[in-house]
């Protein structure tokens, strides 16, 4: 059960009064008891001195005289038990109730021991189950120098106990009256105060909820006018501050959500306090990530190391790989939040940057490697001719010149392929797409390569049926097929076969070039369309080629909305294929007139075909 503020005020008032009453009563009772006991002690001391003088005058042999004196003294002080005790502990005389056990006393009691040493001894104690203390006052007679015995008064402090009981009764009555009065007064005061406080509380709740306008007065009580004015001022300032903070919060939230970088904040206990959408996507955070331990949600030791460094007040820059697919490379900058505690981590996805850096390194290395061989041959042949072979007659001079010519052609072809590849990736390779009869295009390619195939003993064949039309640029399609067939001729065995076939698949045409050569392993088929990738570097240079032909085919196909690939032949050899959009023999020729060009960037959406135009070969060569 909840107690209101009025009940709390009354309870506090009663508690204060009760504590003060009990404390003061205990102090006053103690002082009253000590004062009454001190007065009785002084009175008893004087009586004991008088009794000692009377006992000193008695004849030690007259035992009856001791008894008579004790009775007389006992009648004069009825609350005291009086005993006259010899030096050996024998009881010489006593009043009623003062007799010791077996008629003897133990003179080692504190009061009697002090009396024998210094003349008078006083002590106070409570024996057994008695509720009242007993005051013992003893005096040695005739004196402390040559004591013959002790006169002992045992005075029960009944008067003191009675006086204390009366005081307790009065004190309890006074405290009760005070509590009743305080209850009534606290109730009245509490009613007045709580009514005002309820008004203030209601106004404060309205202020927090934003239900009160700045012009509306909060309260106008005469007793709390100053407080009411202060609260009115606070309400205006608070409303302005809340509005400003709300605007800042909305701006900050909008900025965080629009940021491409992932942002995560966590507290001193490494629990996530904020994560924007980019962080949720990059790290794969669930919806209930807020308040969860960072390393439980994202088990990355690198982030744990960054958290340790930020707790030490340091900034940290780390690079790591996100463990879950798709695996991304991330660089993170962590900095401590000194005011509120914890840290903020800003993460950048550098997967593509690292990929481009690797591509650039590979490209430069491959180009350098490809250029080194023809340049070395040209230089060696030139030096040989300059050293005297130029004047010699015979086949050697022609062989050197022929080597220079062949490697110069190879350099020229390599540079031409690099320029073509650069134009394609830069979107500067103009394409004029139209519906083409695939059979005619294939026959043109086979006719151009027939002589080369005959020289190598390879048979060429086309199994493309009639009425298969493909939408493509004529030159680009011819370049793709020429490259496929030329490679097949180079790697096919003598008396081998190279076959072109095609089939329609939905809205695509799949064109295949199959040979019966040695074939390619799966690991090579995955990378054969990369720049300068060679399965057998020695054999590739022997048969010619720059290593860029298949890469150019891939980019040309993607620029026309298609794709390329390589599969293993059913029995032996490889199947290189390209898929291009399906054309139509009835297509209106006016839709694409001769000479029109379609920019690659407009014809083929990058995201749909995976064509990355962020890196240009001209940049890689730099």
PDB file of C-alpha atoms in Angstrom, residues 383-559:
ATOM      1  CA  UNK A 383      72.123  -5.780 -79.802  1.00  0.00           C
ATOM      2  CA  UNK A 384      73.107  -8.883 -81.770  1.00  0.00           C
ATOM      3  CA  UNK A 385      72.564  -7.089 -85.079  1.00  0.00           C
ATOM      4  CA  UNK A 386      74.495  -4.029 -83.890  1.00  0.00           C
ATOM      5  CA  UNK A 387      77.436  -6.154 -82.819  1.00  0.00           C
ATOM      6  CA  UNK A 388      78.037  -7.436 -86.348  1.00  0.00           C
ATOM      7  CA  UNK A 389      75.212  -9.735 -87.353  1.00  0.00           C
ATOM      8  CA  UNK A 390      73.763  -6.953 -89.479  1.00  0.00           C
ATOM      9  CA  UNK A 391      76.655  -7.232 -91.973  1.00  0.00           C
ATOM     10  CA  UNK A 392      76.490 -10.998 -92.144  1.00  0.00           C
ATOM     11  CA  UNK A 393      74.781 -12.764 -95.006  1.00  0.00           C
ATOM     12  CA  UNK A 394      72.568 -15.731 -94.571  1.00  0.00           C
ATOM     13  CA  UNK A 395      69.469 -16.730 -92.598  1.00  0.00           C
ATOM     14  CA  UNK A 396      70.665 -15.453 -89.179  1.00  0.00           C
ATOM     15  CA  UNK A 397      70.153 -11.805 -90.051  1.00  0.00           C
ATOM     16  CA  UNK A 398      66.632 -12.469 -91.301  1.00  0.00           C
ATOM     17  CA  UNK A 399      65.835 -14.561 -88.211  1.00  0.00           C
ATOM     18  CA  UNK A 400      66.834 -11.707 -85.890  1.00  0.00           C
ATOM     19  CA  UNK A 401      64.809  -9.169 -87.870  1.00  0.00           C
ATOM     20  CA  UNK A 402      61.849 -11.551 -87.955  1.00  0.00           C
ATOM     21  CA  UNK A 403      62.038 -11.910 -84.151  1.00  0.00           C
ATOM     22  CA  UNK A 404      62.021  -8.135 -83.780  1.00  0.00           C
ATOM     23  CA  UNK A 405      59.042  -7.890 -86.085  1.00  0.00           C
ATOM     24  CA  UNK A 406      57.030 -10.600 -84.355  1.00  0.00           C
ATOM     25  CA  UNK A 407      57.593  -9.174 -80.877  1.00  0.00           C
ATOM     26  CA  UNK A 408      56.857  -5.651 -82.116  1.00  0.00           C
ATOM     27  CA  UNK A 409      53.536  -6.997 -83.431  1.00  0.00           C
ATOM     28  CA  UNK A 410      52.944  -8.624 -80.068  1.00  0.00           C
ATOM     29  CA  UNK A 411      53.583  -5.327 -78.282  1.00  0.00           C
ATOM     30  CA  UNK A 412      51.275  -3.577 -80.699  1.00  0.00           C
ATOM     31  CA  UNK A 413      48.541  -6.177 -80.116  1.00  0.00           C
ATOM     32  CA  UNK A 414      48.988  -5.958 -76.337  1.00  0.00           C
ATOM     33  CA  UNK A 415      48.675  -2.160 -76.376  1.00  0.00           C
ATOM     34  CA  UNK A 416      45.669  -2.374 -78.698  1.00  0.00           C
ATOM     35  CA  UNK A 417      43.957  -4.871 -76.376  1.00  0.00           C
ATOM     36  CA  UNK A 418      44.710  -2.666 -73.345  1.00  0.00           C
ATOM     37  CA  UNK A 419      43.225   0.346 -75.093  1.00  0.00           C
ATOM     38  CA  UNK A 420      40.128  -1.616 -76.097  1.00  0.00           C
ATOM     39  CA  UNK A 421      39.689  -2.916 -72.555  1.00  0.00           C
ATOM     40  CA  UNK A 422      40.175   0.599 -71.180  1.00  0.00           C
ATOM     41  CA  UNK A 423      37.529   2.010 -73.551  1.00  0.00           C
ATOM     42  CA  UNK A 424      35.033  -0.717 -72.672  1.00  0.00           C
ATOM     43  CA  UNK A 425      35.425  -0.212 -68.901  1.00  0.00           C
ATOM     44  CA  UNK A 426      35.353   3.582 -69.259  1.00  0.00           C
ATOM     45  CA  UNK A 427      32.096   3.449 -71.258  1.00  0.00           C
ATOM     46  CA  UNK A 428      33.768   4.911 -74.344  1.00  0.00           C
ATOM     47  CA  UNK A 429      33.450   1.808 -76.529  1.00  0.00           C
ATOM     48  CA  UNK A 430      30.494   2.622 -78.754  1.00  0.00           C
ATOM     49  CA  UNK A 431      28.099  -0.196 -79.556  1.00  0.00           C
ATOM     50  CA  UNK A 432      25.386  -0.338 -82.197  1.00  0.00           C
ATOM     51  CA  UNK A 433      23.083  -3.168 -81.224  1.00  0.00           C
ATOM     52  CA  UNK A 434      20.766  -4.785 -83.781  1.00  0.00           C
ATOM     53  CA  UNK A 435      19.205  -8.133 -84.562  1.00  0.00           C
ATOM     54  CA  UNK A 436      21.780 -10.353 -86.291  1.00  0.00           C
ATOM     55  CA  UNK A 437      21.450 -13.690 -88.018  1.00  0.00           C
ATOM     56  CA  UNK A 438      23.697 -15.783 -85.802  1.00  0.00           C
ATOM     57  CA  UNK A 439      24.398 -18.381 -88.478  1.00  0.00           C
ATOM     58  CA  UNK A 440      25.761 -15.751 -90.853  1.00  0.00           C
ATOM     59  CA  UNK A 441      27.964 -14.216 -88.146  1.00  0.00           C
ATOM     60  CA  UNK A 442      29.364 -17.631 -87.227  1.00  0.00           C
ATOM     61  CA  UNK A 443      30.103 -18.540 -90.861  1.00  0.00           C
ATOM     62  CA  UNK A 444      31.969 -15.236 -91.289  1.00  0.00           C
ATOM     63  CA  UNK A 445      34.157 -16.020 -88.273  1.00  0.00           C
ATOM     64  CA  UNK A 446      34.833 -19.595 -89.403  1.00  0.00           C
ATOM     65  CA  UNK A 447      35.781 -18.429 -92.915  1.00  0.00           C
ATOM     66  CA  UNK A 448      38.287 -15.931 -91.507  1.00  0.00           C
ATOM     67  CA  UNK A 449      39.967 -18.613 -89.394  1.00  0.00           C
ATOM     68  CA  UNK A 450      39.776 -21.504 -91.875  1.00  0.00           C
ATOM     69  CA  UNK A 451      43.355 -21.097 -93.103  1.00  0.00           C
ATOM     70  CA  UNK A 452      44.750 -21.029 -89.585  1.00  0.00           C
ATOM     71  CA  UNK A 453      42.751 -24.145 -88.669  1.00  0.00           C
ATOM     72  CA  UNK A 454      44.031 -26.020 -91.736  1.00  0.00           C
ATOM     73  CA  UNK A 455      47.630 -25.146 -90.839  1.00  0.00           C
ATOM     74  CA  UNK A 456      47.105 -26.749 -87.406  1.00  0.00           C
ATOM     75  CA  UNK A 457      45.087 -29.667 -88.761  1.00  0.00           C
ATOM     76  CA  UNK A 458      41.894 -28.657 -86.950  1.00  0.00           C
ATOM     77  CA  UNK A 459      38.409 -29.092 -88.445  1.00  0.00           C
ATOM     78  CA  UNK A 460      35.873 -26.281 -87.961  1.00  0.00           C
ATOM     79  CA  UNK A 461      32.101 -26.851 -87.992  1.00  0.00           C
ATOM     80  CA  UNK A 462      28.911 -24.913 -87.278  1.00  0.00           C
ATOM     81  CA  UNK A 463      25.786 -26.542 -85.841  1.00  0.00           C
ATOM     82  CA  UNK A 464      23.755 -23.344 -85.554  1.00  0.00           C
ATOM     83  CA  UNK A 465      20.289 -23.749 -86.977  1.00  0.00           C
ATOM     84  CA  UNK A 466      18.458 -21.299 -89.176  1.00  0.00           C
ATOM     85  CA  UNK A 467      16.291 -18.470 -87.863  1.00  0.00           C
ATOM     86  CA  UNK A 468      18.305 -17.853 -84.653  1.00  0.00           C
ATOM     87  CA  UNK A 469      18.683 -14.123 -84.207  1.00  0.00           C
ATOM     88  CA  UNK A 470      20.670 -12.386 -81.501  1.00  0.00           C
ATOM     89  CA  UNK A 471      20.606  -8.745 -80.508  1.00  0.00           C
ATOM     90  CA  UNK A 472      24.197  -7.518 -80.429  1.00  0.00           C
ATOM     91  CA  UNK A 473      26.770  -5.217 -81.945  1.00  0.00           C
ATOM     92  CA  UNK A 474      28.110  -6.917 -85.119  1.00  0.00           C
ATOM     93  CA  UNK A 475      31.757  -6.055 -84.454  1.00  0.00           C
ATOM     94  CA  UNK A 476      31.554  -7.019 -80.774  1.00  0.00           C
ATOM     95  CA  UNK A 477      29.842 -10.345 -81.548  1.00  0.00           C
ATOM     96  CA  UNK A 478      32.411 -11.148 -84.216  1.00  0.00           C
ATOM     97  CA  UNK A 479      35.252 -10.292 -81.808  1.00  0.00           C
ATOM     98  CA  UNK A 480      33.834 -12.603 -79.116  1.00  0.00           C
ATOM     99  CA  UNK A 481      33.345 -15.531 -81.491  1.00  0.00           C
ATOM    100  CA  UNK A 482      36.720 -14.971 -83.164  1.00  0.00           C
ATOM    101  CA  UNK A 483      38.472 -15.023 -79.810  1.00  0.00           C
ATOM    102  CA  UNK A 484      36.636 -18.187 -78.725  1.00  0.00           C
ATOM    103  CA  UNK A 485      37.322 -20.058 -81.983  1.00  0.00           C
ATOM    104  CA  UNK A 486      40.927 -18.823 -82.223  1.00  0.00           C
ATOM    105  CA  UNK A 487      41.659 -20.065 -78.693  1.00  0.00           C
ATOM    106  CA  UNK A 488      40.001 -23.386 -79.465  1.00  0.00           C
ATOM    107  CA  UNK A 489      42.199 -23.792 -82.571  1.00  0.00           C
ATOM    108  CA  UNK A 490      45.335 -22.972 -80.577  1.00  0.00           C
ATOM    109  CA  UNK A 491      44.670 -25.550 -77.856  1.00  0.00           C
ATOM    110  CA  UNK A 492      42.953 -28.259 -79.893  1.00  0.00           C
ATOM    111  CA  UNK A 493      45.115 -31.257 -80.814  1.00  0.00           C
ATOM    112  CA  UNK A 494      46.088 -31.991 -84.432  1.00  0.00           C
ATOM    113  CA  UNK A 495      43.179 -33.609 -86.240  1.00  0.00           C
ATOM    114  CA  UNK A 496      40.969 -32.072 -83.558  1.00  0.00           C
ATOM    115  CA  UNK A 497      37.529 -30.523 -83.930  1.00  0.00           C
ATOM    116  CA  UNK A 498      36.070 -27.123 -83.059  1.00  0.00           C
ATOM    117  CA  UNK A 499      32.278 -26.787 -83.149  1.00  0.00           C
ATOM    118  CA  UNK A 500      30.007 -23.746 -82.816  1.00  0.00           C
ATOM    119  CA  UNK A 501      26.440 -24.398 -81.697  1.00  0.00           C
ATOM    120  CA  UNK A 502      23.612 -22.214 -80.351  1.00  0.00           C
ATOM    121  CA  UNK A 503      20.220 -22.567 -78.658  1.00  0.00           C
ATOM    122  CA  UNK A 504      17.542 -20.200 -77.319  1.00  0.00           C
ATOM    123  CA  UNK A 505      16.828 -20.182 -73.582  1.00  0.00           C
ATOM    124  CA  UNK A 506      13.834 -17.986 -72.685  1.00  0.00           C
ATOM    125  CA  UNK A 507      14.781 -14.498 -73.891  1.00  0.00           C
ATOM    126  CA  UNK A 508      18.469 -15.353 -74.308  1.00  0.00           C
ATOM    127  CA  UNK A 509      20.610 -17.044 -76.959  1.00  0.00           C
ATOM    128  CA  UNK A 510      23.375 -19.309 -75.665  1.00  0.00           C
ATOM    129  CA  UNK A 511      26.301 -19.652 -78.085  1.00  0.00           C
ATOM    130  CA  UNK A 512      28.886 -22.368 -77.362  1.00  0.00           C
ATOM    131  CA  UNK A 513      32.325 -23.055 -78.840  1.00  0.00           C
ATOM    132  CA  UNK A 514      33.515 -26.587 -78.026  1.00  0.00           C
ATOM    133  CA  UNK A 515      36.927 -28.128 -78.608  1.00  0.00           C
ATOM    134  CA  UNK A 516      38.403 -31.524 -77.826  1.00  0.00           C
ATOM    135  CA  UNK A 517      41.631 -30.214 -76.328  1.00  0.00           C
ATOM    136  CA  UNK A 518      43.079 -30.981 -72.877  1.00  0.00           C
ATOM    137  CA  UNK A 519      40.303 -29.063 -71.084  1.00  0.00           C
ATOM    138  CA  UNK A 520      40.506 -26.926 -67.937  1.00  0.00           C
ATOM    139  CA  UNK A 521      40.272 -27.778 -64.260  1.00  0.00           C
ATOM    140  CA  UNK A 522      37.507 -26.140 -62.219  1.00  0.00           C
ATOM    141  CA  UNK A 523      39.925 -23.769 -60.485  1.00  0.00           C
ATOM    142  CA  UNK A 524      41.096 -22.500 -63.889  1.00  0.00           C
ATOM    143  CA  UNK A 525      37.580 -22.221 -65.337  1.00  0.00           C
ATOM    144  CA  UNK A 526      36.645 -19.831 -62.516  1.00  0.00           C
ATOM    145  CA  UNK A 527      39.496 -17.422 -63.355  1.00  0.00           C
ATOM    146  CA  UNK A 528      40.119 -17.840 -67.066  1.00  0.00           C
ATOM    147  CA  UNK A 529      38.290 -14.576 -67.901  1.00  0.00           C
ATOM    148  CA  UNK A 530      40.586 -12.500 -65.652  1.00  0.00           C
ATOM    149  CA  UNK A 531      43.199 -10.212 -67.206  1.00  0.00           C
ATOM    150  CA  UNK A 532      46.462 -11.982 -68.101  1.00  0.00           C
ATOM    151  CA  UNK A 533      45.362 -15.210 -66.433  1.00  0.00           C
ATOM    152  CA  UNK A 534      47.139 -18.171 -68.023  1.00  0.00           C
ATOM    153  CA  UNK A 535      46.723 -21.846 -67.255  1.00  0.00           C
ATOM    154  CA  UNK A 536      50.089 -22.811 -68.808  1.00  0.00           C
ATOM    155  CA  UNK A 537      52.232 -19.686 -69.176  1.00  0.00           C
ATOM    156  CA  UNK A 538      54.910 -21.361 -71.303  1.00  0.00           C
ATOM    157  CA  UNK A 539      52.446 -22.917 -73.770  1.00  0.00           C
ATOM    158  CA  UNK A 540      50.350 -19.719 -73.896  1.00  0.00           C
ATOM    159  CA  UNK A 541      53.318 -17.661 -75.107  1.00  0.00           C
ATOM    160  CA  UNK A 542      54.314 -20.320 -77.590  1.00  0.00           C
ATOM    161  CA  UNK A 543      50.910 -20.174 -79.285  1.00  0.00           C
ATOM    162  CA  UNK A 544      50.708 -16.387 -79.074  1.00  0.00           C
ATOM    163  CA  UNK A 545      48.139 -14.105 -77.457  1.00  0.00           C
ATOM    164  CA  UNK A 546      48.214 -11.266 -74.976  1.00  0.00           C
ATOM    165  CA  UNK A 547      46.157 -12.799 -72.172  1.00  0.00           C
ATOM    166  CA  UNK A 548      43.480 -10.097 -72.526  1.00  0.00           C
ATOM    167  CA  UNK A 549      41.220 -11.658 -75.178  1.00  0.00           C
ATOM    168  CA  UNK A 550      38.835 -13.469 -72.833  1.00  0.00           C
ATOM    169  CA  UNK A 551      38.690 -10.484 -70.481  1.00  0.00           C
ATOM    170  CA  UNK A 552      37.665  -8.304 -73.441  1.00  0.00           C
ATOM    171  CA  UNK A 553      35.014 -10.884 -74.410  1.00  0.00           C
ATOM    172  CA  UNK A 554      33.598 -10.777 -70.906  1.00  0.00           C
ATOM    173  CA  UNK A 555      33.336  -6.978 -70.862  1.00  0.00           C
ATOM    174  CA  UNK A 556      31.842  -6.847 -74.347  1.00  0.00           C
ATOM    175  CA  UNK A 557      29.197  -9.413 -73.453  1.00  0.00           C
ATOM    176  CA  UNK A 558      28.285  -7.607 -70.231  1.00  0.00           C
ATOM    177  CA  UNK A 559      28.080  -4.326 -72.145  1.00  0.00           C
TER     178      UNK A 559
END
